[in-house]
C-alpha atoms as a printed R data frame, in Angstrom:
    type eleno elety resid chain resno       x       y       z
1   ATOM     1    CA   MET     A     1 -12.827 -52.335  -8.694
2   ATOM     2    CA   LYS     A     2 -14.837 -49.501  -7.867
3   ATOM     3    CA   ASN     A     3 -14.923 -49.144  -4.795
4   ATOM     4    CA   LYS     A     4 -17.529 -46.138  -2.516
5   ATOM     5    CA   PHE     A     5 -16.382 -44.810   0.968
6   ATOM     6    CA   LYS     A     6 -20.029 -43.328   1.769
7   ATOM     7    CA   TYR     A     7 -18.243 -40.763   4.063
8   ATOM     8    CA   TYR     A     8 -16.532 -39.205   1.242
9   ATOM     9    CA   LYS     A     9 -18.392 -35.916  -0.398
10  ATOM    10    CA   ASN     A    10 -21.501 -35.981   2.291
11  ATOM    11    CA   SER     A    11 -19.733 -33.976   4.356
12  ATOM    12    CA   LEU     A    12 -15.996 -33.054   3.924
13  ATOM    13    CA   ASN     A    13 -15.081 -29.391   3.400
14  ATOM    14    CA   LEU     A    14 -11.872 -27.549   2.378
15  ATOM    15    CA   ASN     A    15 -13.263 -24.934   0.943
16  ATOM    16    CA   ASN     A    16 -11.668 -21.572   2.482
17  ATOM    17    CA   LYS     A    17  -8.944 -23.847   4.769
18  ATOM    18    CA   SER     A    18  -5.185 -24.112   4.268
19  ATOM    19    CA   VAL     A    19  -3.779 -27.609   3.763
20  ATOM    20    CA   LEU     A    20  -0.622 -28.918   3.887
21  ATOM    21    CA   ILE     A    21   0.593 -32.517   2.393
22  ATOM    22    CA   THR     A    22   4.324 -33.725   3.392
23  ATOM    23    CA   GLY     A    23   5.554 -35.420   0.157
24  ATOM    24    CA   GLY     A    24   3.349 -33.271  -1.686
25  ATOM    25    CA   THR     A    25   5.454 -34.561  -5.141
26  ATOM    26    CA   GLY     A    26   5.215 -38.791  -4.523
27  ATOM    27    CA   SER     A    27   2.839 -40.297  -6.643
28  ATOM    28    CA   PHE     A    28  -0.305 -39.670  -3.612
29  ATOM    29    CA   GLY     A    29   1.025 -36.257  -3.309
30  ATOM    30    CA   ASN     A    30   0.010 -35.492  -7.018
31  ATOM    31    CA   ALA     A    31  -3.490 -37.566  -6.911
32  ATOM    32    CA   CYS     A    32  -4.196 -35.652  -4.383
33  ATOM    33    CA   VAL     A    33  -3.459 -32.322  -5.260
34  ATOM    34    CA   ASN     A    34  -5.818 -33.096  -8.545
35  ATOM    35    CA   LYS     A    35  -9.018 -34.351  -6.704
36  ATOM    36    CA   ILE     A    36  -8.547 -32.061  -3.995
37  ATOM    37    CA   LEU     A    37  -8.507 -29.037  -6.570
38  ATOM    38    CA   GLU     A    38 -10.715 -31.050  -8.603
39  ATOM    39    CA   CYS     A    39 -13.109 -31.153  -5.740
40  ATOM    40    CA   PHE     A    40 -12.896 -27.486  -3.946
41  ATOM    41    CA   LYS     A    41 -11.435 -24.223  -3.701
42  ATOM    42    CA   PRO     A    42  -8.841 -23.846  -1.178
43  ATOM    43    CA   LYS     A    43  -8.146 -21.155   1.328
44  ATOM    44    CA   LYS     A    44  -4.715 -22.330  -0.301
45  ATOM    45    CA   LEU     A    45  -2.988 -26.217  -1.037
46  ATOM    46    CA   ILE     A    46   0.791 -26.679   0.438
47  ATOM    47    CA   ILE     A    47   2.340 -28.778  -1.339
48  ATOM    48    CA   PHE     A    48   5.318 -29.682   1.150
49  ATOM    49    CA   SER     A    49   8.406 -32.010  -0.645
50  ATOM    50    CA   ARG     A    50  12.203 -31.798  -0.821
51  ATOM    51    CA   ASP     A    51  13.069 -32.545  -4.131
52  ATOM    52    CA   GLU     A    52  12.886 -28.554  -5.830
53  ATOM    53    CA   HIS     A    53  12.641 -30.934  -9.434
54  ATOM    54    CA   LYS     A    54   9.582 -32.885  -8.776
55  ATOM    55    CA   GLN     A    55   7.777 -29.357  -7.702
56  ATOM    56    CA   ASN     A    56   9.025 -27.765 -10.977
57  ATOM    57    CA   GLU     A    57   7.005 -30.458 -12.783
58  ATOM    58    CA   MET     A    58   4.468 -30.295 -10.870
59  ATOM    59    CA   PHE     A    59   4.233 -26.304 -11.071
60  ATOM    60    CA   ILE     A    60   4.418 -26.909 -15.502
61  ATOM    61    CA   ARG     A    61   1.685 -29.961 -15.112
62  ATOM    62    CA   LEU     A    62  -0.621 -27.387 -13.663
63  ATOM    63    CA   ASP     A    63   0.324 -23.802 -14.843
64  ATOM    64    CA   LYS     A    64  -2.552 -23.487 -16.833
65  ATOM    65    CA   HIS     A    65  -5.373 -25.272 -14.301
66  ATOM    66    CA   PRO     A    66  -7.777 -22.535 -13.227
67  ATOM    67    CA   LYS     A    67  -7.040 -23.147  -9.699
68  ATOM    68    CA   LYS     A    68  -3.326 -22.705  -9.909
69  ATOM    69    CA   ASN     A    69  -2.508 -19.724  -8.348
70  ATOM    70    CA   LEU     A    70  -4.984 -22.159  -3.984
71  ATOM    71    CA   LEU     A    71  -0.914 -23.762  -4.466
72  ATOM    72    CA   ARG     A    72   2.292 -22.927  -2.797
73  ATOM    73    CA   PHE     A    73   5.359 -24.845  -3.156
74  ATOM    74    CA   PHE     A    74   6.956 -25.364   0.126
75  ATOM    75    CA   ILE     A    75  11.131 -26.773  -0.143
76  ATOM    76    CA   GLY     A    76  11.647 -28.523   2.919
77  ATOM    77    CA   ASP     A    77  12.368 -32.164   4.516
78  ATOM    78    CA   VAL     A    78   9.532 -32.913   7.418
79  ATOM    79    CA   ARG     A    79  13.677 -34.694   8.999
80  ATOM    80    CA   ASP     A    80  14.082 -29.920   9.632
81  ATOM    81    CA   ARG     A    81  11.104 -28.843  12.641
82  ATOM    82    CA   ASP     A    82  12.027 -25.416  11.649
83  ATOM    83    CA   ARG     A    83  11.089 -25.158   8.366
84  ATOM    84    CA   LEU     A    84   7.637 -27.299   9.019
85  ATOM    85    CA   LYS     A    85   6.507 -24.762  11.673
86  ATOM    86    CA   ILE     A    86   7.335 -22.019   9.725
87  ATOM    87    CA   ALA     A    87   5.598 -24.019   6.555
88  ATOM    88    CA   THR     A    88   1.931 -24.918   8.658
89  ATOM    89    CA   GLN     A    89   1.062 -21.479  10.184
90  ATOM    90    CA   ASN     A    90  -2.144 -20.806   9.192
91  ATOM    91    CA   VAL     A    91  -2.982 -24.479   8.638
92  ATOM    92    CA   ASP     A    92  -5.804 -25.938   9.146
93  ATOM    93    CA   TYR     A    93  -5.078 -29.903   7.781
94  ATOM    94    CA   ILE     A    94  -2.137 -31.648   7.222
95  ATOM    95    CA   ILE     A    95  -2.120 -34.614   5.327
96  ATOM    96    CA   HIS     A    96   1.853 -36.529   6.243
97  ATOM    97    CA   ALA     A    97   2.499 -38.334   2.991
98  ATOM    98    CA   ALA     A    98   6.398 -38.077   3.476
99  ATOM    99    CA   ALA     A    99   8.193 -41.433   4.010
100 ATOM   100    CA   LEU     A   100  11.101 -43.846   2.387
101 ATOM   101    CA   LYS     A   101   9.161 -46.352   1.015
102 ATOM   102    CA   HIS     A   102  11.828 -49.115  -0.632
103 ATOM   103    CA   ILE     A   103  12.565 -52.283   1.313
104 ATOM   104    CA   PRO     A   104  15.647 -52.587   0.114
105 ATOM   105    CA   ALA     A   105  16.826 -49.343   0.242
106 ATOM   106    CA   THR     A   106  15.725 -48.875   4.024
107 ATOM   107    CA   GLU     A   107  17.284 -52.127   4.793
108 ATOM   108    CA   TYR     A   108  20.323 -51.065   3.368
109 ATOM   109    CA   ASN     A   109  19.855 -47.863   5.050
110 ATOM   110    CA   PRO     A   110  18.214 -47.958   8.498
111 ATOM   111    CA   THR     A   111  19.512 -44.851   9.995
112 ATOM   112    CA   GLU     A   112  17.902 -42.573   7.042
113 ATOM   113    CA   CYS     A   113  15.077 -44.618   6.894
114 ATOM   114    CA   ILE     A   114  14.595 -43.867  11.110
115 ATOM   115    CA   ARG     A   115  14.991 -39.677  10.751
116 ATOM   116    CA   THR     A   116  12.392 -38.949   7.935
117 ATOM   117    CA   ASN     A   117   9.721 -41.223   9.460
118 ATOM   118    CA   ILE     A   118  10.013 -41.758  13.368
119 ATOM   119    CA   LEU     A   119  11.965 -38.137  13.667
120 ATOM   120    CA   GLY     A   120   9.748 -36.577  10.356
121 ATOM   121    CA   ALA     A   121   6.598 -37.642  11.980
122 ATOM   122    CA   GLU     A   122   7.214 -36.399  15.419
123 ATOM   123    CA   ASN     A   123   7.979 -32.924  13.967
124 ATOM   124    CA   VAL     A   124   5.273 -33.119  12.091
125 ATOM   125    CA   ILE     A   125   2.964 -33.451  15.380
126 ATOM   126    CA   TYR     A   126   5.191 -31.106  16.870
127 ATOM   127    CA   ALA     A   127   4.820 -27.973  13.919
128 ATOM   128    CA   ALA     A   128   1.312 -28.912  13.949
129 ATOM   129    CA   LEU     A   129   0.829 -28.341  17.527
130 ATOM   130    CA   GLU     A   130   2.918 -25.344  18.537
131 ATOM   131    CA   ASN     A   131   0.811 -23.598  14.786
132 ATOM   132    CA   ASN     A   132  -2.677 -25.141  16.214
133 ATOM   133    CA   VAL     A   133  -3.179 -26.946  13.068
134 ATOM   134    CA   LYS     A   134  -7.397 -29.118  13.855
135 ATOM   135    CA   LYS     A   135  -7.301 -32.325  12.165
136 ATOM   136    CA   ILE     A   136  -3.595 -33.816  11.053
137 ATOM   137    CA   ILE     A   137  -3.848 -38.132   8.917
138 ATOM   138    CA   SER     A   138  -0.661 -39.789   8.786
139 ATOM   139    CA   LEU     A   139  -0.636 -41.783   6.142
140 ATOM   140    CA   SER     A   140   0.390 -45.440   6.961
141 ATOM   141    CA   THR     A   141   0.841 -49.315   5.070
142 ATOM   142    CA   ASP     A   142  -0.054 -52.483   5.984
143 ATOM   143    CA   LYS     A   143   4.016 -53.554   6.519
144 ATOM   144    CA   ALA     A   144   3.527 -51.460  10.411
145 ATOM   145    CA   SER     A   145   1.163 -54.315  11.548
146 ATOM   146    CA   ASN     A   146   3.758 -57.087  12.923
147 ATOM   147    CA   PRO     A   147   6.467 -55.848  10.501
148 ATOM   148    CA   ILE     A   148   9.703 -57.827   9.089
149 ATOM   149    CA   ASN     A   149  11.545 -54.556   8.289
150 ATOM   150    CA   ILE     A   150  12.623 -51.254   9.626
151 ATOM   151    CA   TYR     A   151  10.120 -49.800   6.639
152 ATOM   152    CA   GLY     A   152   7.953 -51.281   8.368
153 ATOM   153    CA   ALA     A   153   8.811 -50.914  12.007
154 ATOM   154    CA   SER     A   154   9.931 -47.257  11.465
155 ATOM   155    CA   LYS     A   155   5.998 -46.708  10.004
156 ATOM   156    CA   LEU     A   156   4.421 -48.656  13.574
157 ATOM   157    CA   ALA     A   157   6.995 -46.780  15.336
158 ATOM   158    CA   SER     A   158   5.290 -43.260  13.127
159 ATOM   159    CA   ASP     A   159   1.961 -44.172  13.836
160 ATOM   160    CA   LYS     A   160   2.510 -44.406  17.537
161 ATOM   161    CA   LEU     A   161   4.190 -41.000  17.780
162 ATOM   162    CA   ILE     A   162   1.119 -39.912  15.843
163 ATOM   163    CA   VAL     A   163  -1.566 -41.232  18.019
164 ATOM   164    CA   SER     A   164   0.308 -39.982  20.771
165 ATOM   165    CA   GLY     A   165  -0.192 -36.430  19.800
166 ATOM   166    CA   ASN     A   166  -3.959 -36.659  20.951
167 ATOM   167    CA   HIS     A   167  -2.619 -36.183  24.796
168 ATOM   168    CA   LEU     A   168  -0.115 -33.722  23.923
169 ATOM   169    CA   ALA     A   169  -3.459 -31.724  22.221
170 ATOM   170    CA   ALA     A   170  -3.743 -30.449  25.647
171 ATOM   171    CA   ASN     A   171  -6.617 -27.460  24.438
172 ATOM   172    CA   GLY     A   172  -7.730 -30.336  22.537
173 ATOM   173    CA   ARG     A   173  -7.665 -28.299  18.831
174 ATOM   174    CA   SER     A   174  -5.376 -30.493  17.664
175 ATOM   175    CA   LYS     A   175  -6.655 -33.719  16.336
176 ATOM   176    CA   PHE     A   176  -4.204 -36.517  14.602
177 ATOM   177    CA   SER     A   177  -5.120 -39.970  13.123
178 ATOM   178    CA   VAL     A   178  -3.692 -42.763  10.835
179 ATOM   179    CA   VAL     A   179  -5.226 -44.287   7.531
180 ATOM   180    CA   ARG     A   180  -3.629 -47.445   6.970
181 ATOM   181    CA   TYR     A   181  -4.231 -49.836   3.749
182 ATOM   182    CA   GLY     A   182  -2.170 -52.005   0.982
183 ATOM   183    CA   ASN     A   183   0.187 -51.471  -1.529
184 ATOM   184    CA   VAL     A   184  -1.107 -49.357  -4.623
185 ATOM   185    CA   ILE     A   185  -1.614 -49.734  -8.559
186 ATOM   186    CA   GLY     A   186   0.201 -46.773  -9.714
187 ATOM   187    CA   SER     A   187   2.699 -45.992  -7.417
188 ATOM   188    CA   ARG     A   188   6.036 -45.315  -8.518
189 ATOM   189    CA   GLY     A   189   7.742 -48.655  -8.493
190 ATOM   190    CA   SER     A   190   4.749 -50.677  -7.598
191 ATOM   191    CA   ILE     A   191   4.154 -54.061 -10.098
192 ATOM   192    CA   PHE     A   192   1.510 -52.659 -12.110
193 ATOM   193    CA   TRP     A   193   4.840 -50.487 -13.584
194 ATOM   194    CA   ILE     A   194   7.371 -53.644 -14.054
195 ATOM   195    CA   ILE     A   195   4.331 -54.911 -16.049
196 ATOM   196    CA   GLN     A   196   3.528 -51.992 -17.904
197 ATOM   197    CA   LYS     A   197   6.984 -51.880 -19.114
198 ATOM   198    CA   ALA     A   198   7.040 -54.881 -19.117
199 ATOM   199    CA   LEU     A   199   4.299 -55.107 -22.046
200 ATOM   200    CA   ILE     A   200   5.591 -52.240 -23.940
201 ATOM   201    CA   LYS     A   201   8.715 -54.730 -24.239
202 ATOM   202    CA   LYS     A   202  11.071 -52.602 -22.600
203 ATOM   203    CA   ILE     A   203  11.362 -54.901 -20.157
204 ATOM   204    CA   LYS     A   204  12.552 -59.579 -21.027
205 ATOM   205    CA   TYR     A   205  10.881 -61.107 -17.821
206 ATOM   206    CA   VAL     A   206   9.286 -60.590 -15.160
207 ATOM   207    CA   PRO     A   207  10.978 -60.508 -12.628
208 ATOM   208    CA   ILE     A   208   9.171 -62.754  -9.646
209 ATOM   209    CA   THR     A   209   9.563 -62.963  -5.754
210 ATOM   210    CA   ASP     A   210   7.727 -65.727  -4.993
211 ATOM   211    CA   LYS     A   211   4.934 -68.335  -6.748
212 ATOM   212    CA   ASP     A   212   2.875 -67.940  -3.594
213 ATOM   213    CA   MET     A   213   3.417 -64.101  -2.544
214 ATOM   214    CA   THR     A   214  -0.330 -61.900  -1.929
215 ATOM   215    CA   ARG     A   215  -0.585 -58.477  -2.066
216 ATOM   216    CA   PHE     A   216  -3.486 -55.786  -0.714
217 ATOM   217    CA   TRP     A   217  -4.299 -53.801  -3.545
218 ATOM   218    CA   ILE     A   218  -5.360 -50.722  -4.076
219 ATOM   219    CA   SER     A   219  -6.397 -48.146  -7.014
220 ATOM   220    CA   LEU     A   220  -4.344 -44.320  -6.208
221 ATOM   221    CA   GLU     A   221  -7.938 -42.430  -6.743
222 ATOM   222    CA   GLN     A   222  -9.204 -44.792  -4.034
223 ATOM   223    CA   GLY     A   223  -6.261 -44.086  -1.902
224 ATOM   224    CA   VAL     A   224  -6.737 -40.171  -2.060
225 ATOM   225    CA   GLU     A   225 -10.634 -40.565  -1.401
226 ATOM   226    CA   PHE     A   226 -10.280 -42.818   1.396
227 ATOM   227    CA   VAL     A   227  -7.787 -40.376   3.557
228 ATOM   228    CA   LEU     A   228 -10.518 -37.931   2.987
229 ATOM   229    CA   SER     A   229 -12.857 -39.142   3.755
230 ATOM   230    CA   CYS     A   230 -11.217 -40.562   6.674
231 ATOM   231    CA   LEU     A   231  -9.909 -37.273   7.373
232 ATOM   232    CA   ASP     A   232 -13.730 -35.715   7.433
233 ATOM   233    CA   ILE     A   233 -14.940 -38.939   9.988
234 ATOM   234    CA   MET     A   234 -11.535 -38.746  12.525
235 ATOM   235    CA   LYS     A   235 -12.443 -37.818  15.641
236 ATOM   236    CA   GLY     A   236  -8.496 -38.192  17.177
237 ATOM   237    CA   GLY     A   237  -6.389 -41.566  17.572
238 ATOM   238    CA   GLU     A   238  -8.259 -44.400  15.327
239 ATOM   239    CA   ILE     A   239  -6.219 -45.917  13.106
240 ATOM   240    CA   TYR     A   240  -8.329 -46.415   9.691
241 ATOM   241    CA   VAL     A   241  -8.172 -49.866   7.843
242 ATOM   242    CA   PRO     A   242  -9.827 -49.958   4.736
243 ATOM   243    CA   LYS     A   243 -11.462 -53.642   3.273
244 ATOM   244    CA   LEU     A   244 -10.138 -54.265   0.239
245 ATOM   245    CA   PRO     A   245  -9.486 -57.122  -2.243
246 ATOM   246    CA   SER     A   246  -6.442 -58.506  -2.777
247 ATOM   247    CA   SER     A   247  -4.481 -61.608  -4.344
248 ATOM   248    CA   LYS     A   248  -1.547 -63.602  -5.713
249 ATOM   249    CA   VAL     A   249   0.784 -61.847  -7.138
250 ATOM   250    CA   ILE     A   250   1.290 -64.855  -9.386
251 ATOM   251    CA   ASP     A   251  -1.990 -64.586 -10.923
252 ATOM   252    CA   LEU     A   252  -1.441 -60.614 -11.237
253 ATOM   253    CA   ILE     A   253   1.065 -60.963 -14.113
254 ATOM   254    CA   ASN     A   254  -0.311 -63.752 -15.213
255 ATOM   255    CA   TYR     A   255  -2.905 -62.657 -16.366
256 ATOM   256    CA   PHE     A   256  -1.343 -59.500 -17.771
257 ATOM   257    CA   CYS     A   257   1.956 -61.105 -19.139
258 ATOM   258    CA   PRO     A   258   0.568 -64.675 -20.250
259 ATOM   259    CA   LYS     A   259   3.358 -65.361 -22.736
260 ATOM   260    CA   ILE     A   260   6.545 -62.718 -20.554
261 ATOM   261    CA   LYS     A   261   8.883 -64.756 -19.016
262 ATOM   262    CA   LYS     A   262   9.123 -64.838 -15.658
263 ATOM   263    CA   SER     A   263  11.771 -64.764 -13.465
264 ATOM   264    CA   PHE     A   264  11.595 -66.288  -9.322
265 ATOM   265    CA   ILE     A   265  14.192 -63.805  -7.206
266 ATOM   266    CA   GLY     A   266  13.321 -65.407  -4.516
267 ATOM   267    CA   ILE     A   267  12.156 -63.028  -1.243
268 ATOM   268    CA   ARG     A   268  13.735 -59.768  -1.285
269 ATOM   269    CA   PRO     A   269  15.859 -58.898   2.080
270 ATOM   270    CA   GLY     A   270  13.086 -57.430   4.279
271 ATOM   271    CA   GLU     A   271   9.473 -58.952   2.799
272 ATOM   272    CA   LYS     A   272   6.704 -60.754   4.262
273 ATOM   273    CA   LEU     A   273   5.526 -63.942   2.199
274 ATOM   274    CA   HIS     A   274   1.509 -61.760   3.142
275 ATOM   275    CA   GLU     A   275   0.470 -59.307   4.678
276 ATOM   276    CA   THR     A   276  -1.994 -57.478   7.246
277 ATOM   277    CA   LEU     A   277  -3.346 -54.921   7.141
278 ATOM   278    CA   ILE     A   278  -5.194 -55.852  11.230
279 ATOM   279    CA   SER     A   279  -3.405 -57.913  13.536
280 ATOM   280    CA   SER     A   280  -4.576 -60.239  15.571
281 ATOM   281    CA   ASP     A   281  -3.772 -58.725  18.629
282 ATOM   282    CA   GLU     A   282  -5.418 -55.598  16.974
283 ATOM   283    CA   SER     A   283  -8.589 -57.518  16.229
284 ATOM   284    CA   ARG     A   284  -9.472 -56.305  20.378
285 ATOM   285    CA   GLU     A   285  -9.524 -52.820  19.534
286 ATOM   286    CA   THR     A   286 -11.325 -52.793  15.758
287 ATOM   287    CA   LEU     A   287 -14.762 -52.017  14.366
288 ATOM   288    CA   GLU     A   288 -16.339 -53.042  10.999
289 ATOM   289    CA   PHE     A   289 -18.467 -50.211   9.144
290 ATOM   290    CA   LYS     A   290 -19.725 -51.400   5.992
291 ATOM   291    CA   ASP     A   291 -16.360 -50.225   3.882
292 ATOM   292    CA   ARG     A   292 -14.238 -50.078   6.817
293 ATOM   293    CA   TYR     A   293 -12.036 -51.324  10.067
294 ATOM   294    CA   VAL     A   294 -11.602 -48.767  12.581
295 ATOM   295    CA   ILE     A   295  -8.499 -49.636  14.718
296 ATOM   296    CA   GLU     A   296  -9.539 -47.331  18.074
297 ATOM   297    CA   PRO     A   297  -6.691 -46.934  20.619
298 ATOM   298    CA   SER     A   298  -6.229 -47.622  23.985
299 ATOM   299    CA   ILE     A   299  -5.873 -44.665  25.616
300 ATOM   300    CA   ALA     A   300  -8.399 -43.009  27.149
301 ATOM   301    CA   PHE     A   301  -8.588 -39.673  25.598
302 ATOM   302    CA   TRP     A   302 -10.419 -41.777  22.683
303 ATOM   303    CA   ASP     A   303 -14.498 -40.434  22.410
304 ATOM   304    CA   ARG     A   304 -16.030 -44.096  22.959
305 ATOM   305    CA   ASN     A   305 -19.774 -42.803  21.400
306 ATOM   306    CA   PHE     A   306 -17.630 -42.643  18.490
307 ATOM   307    CA   LYS     A   307 -18.350 -46.300  17.798
308 ATOM   308    CA   LYS     A   308 -22.150 -45.766  18.467
309 ATOM   309    CA   LYS     A   309 -22.768 -42.503  16.165
310 ATOM   310    CA   LEU     A   310 -21.100 -44.638  12.959
311 ATOM   311    CA   SER     A   311 -22.845 -48.151  14.363
312 ATOM   312    CA   GLY     A   312 -19.728 -49.784  14.101
313 ATOM   313    CA   LYS     A   313 -19.679 -53.849  15.743
314 ATOM   314    CA   LYS     A   314 -16.783 -55.431  17.389
315 ATOM   315    CA   VAL     A   315 -14.675 -58.223  15.252
316 ATOM   316    CA   PHE     A   316 -14.724 -61.627  16.809
317 ATOM   317    CA   LYS     A   317 -11.906 -62.354  18.846
318 ATOM   318    CA   ASN     A   318  -8.497 -63.396  17.397
319 ATOM   319    CA   PHE     A   319  -9.656 -62.013  14.241
320 ATOM   320    CA   GLU     A   320  -6.713 -61.691  11.541
321 ATOM   321    CA   TYR     A   321  -7.072 -59.372   7.957
322 ATOM   322    CA   LYS     A   322  -4.650 -60.668   6.198
323 ATOM   323    CA   SER     A   323  -3.694 -60.781   1.997
324 ATOM   324    CA   ASN     A   324  -3.815 -64.292   1.539
325 ATOM   325    CA   THR     A   325  -6.554 -65.130   3.724
326 ATOM   326    CA   ASN     A   326  -8.354 -62.212   2.862
327 ATOM   327    CA   LYS     A   327 -12.195 -63.420   0.243
328 ATOM   328    CA   LYS     A   328 -12.241 -60.066  -1.868
329 ATOM   329    CA   GLN     A   329 -10.360 -60.842  -4.646
330 ATOM   330    CA   LEU     A   330  -8.743 -58.589  -6.803
331 ATOM   331    CA   ASN     A   331 -11.064 -58.447 -10.134
332 ATOM   332    CA   PHE     A   332  -7.975 -57.820 -13.050
333 ATOM   333    CA   LYS     A   333 -10.076 -56.873 -15.278
334 ATOM   334    CA   ASN     A   334 -10.720 -53.991 -14.349
335 ATOM   335    CA   LEU     A   335  -7.292 -52.851 -13.822
336 ATOM   336    CA   GLU     A   336  -6.594 -52.846 -17.580
337 ATOM   337    CA   PHE     A   337  -7.717 -49.532 -18.037
338 ATOM   338    CA   ILE     A   338  -4.503 -48.465 -15.407
339 ATOM   339    CA   ILE     A   339  -1.948 -50.509 -17.196
340 ATOM   340    CA   LYS     A   340  -2.719 -48.559 -20.102
341 ATOM   341    CA   ASN     A   341  -2.892 -45.091 -19.389
342 ATOM   342    CA   LEU     A   342   0.526 -45.733 -16.258
343 ATOM   343    CA   LYS     A   343   3.646 -43.872 -17.626
């Protein structure tokens, strides 16, 4: 399942740059910090998150890293604009990964979801503008396309806010873009953690929502590399979508846990049977490239020469990128090492 994102490592240079990651102690944040320290020598790498325990765990894990002196641990919440303004002083790039993501929790606590995912995004925008941050890239989700749950709706609103940040950047210094992808293999709470627990017999059965449910899949490493590649090439206003494999969830479970009991629990509140990364309405603004799609904004600040530089082509009318009709299927055998190395 090794994808090569051709723009990554070609021209991106974070050496001597200050980078801030919101939600920096989450699954993505940890993987992104590892990748940046592996490939670059930034001036500062700021981990911004609200959980002091997770920050302490990361600090201990990286205590003997040769570049540990480049790390800055900043306790704060994206709901707090003033704290963000302080954290983003002299920052060159922001990777905005902080969000409330678990669907049942956000369905039950919608106002908290709105405060973090929507108002938090607005706070990131204004903090970035005040401090003239060069590039801001925000992580989104397939659930933001034709959303049916509060998480997806909040991320759709967040994405719209991030794109509109380019309007607010009157001097053109700050540029805002979005990355949208599917379920992350190995992230906390994913189906892969359930499979891993089943394999080491920590649970007696694997819960299955629906036998026909399908999902897009991306590994943590691929997600990080894709985000960094988009940070490299972004002009401001784009929504980047990687080309991903998908599969039936039950096929995934049957491959790894053929002898373990399954329990059909039904689709949870707010869940979709299939996910959509690009809707038919968005197809009007979508360009296709070798390894990704780019959804152009329909607003006037867009640089129309961008598609010529990258030789993208318009997708066909009413094109949809859905997990149940996607022709690229997941190779389960290539995932065995991920399952074995989950902790």
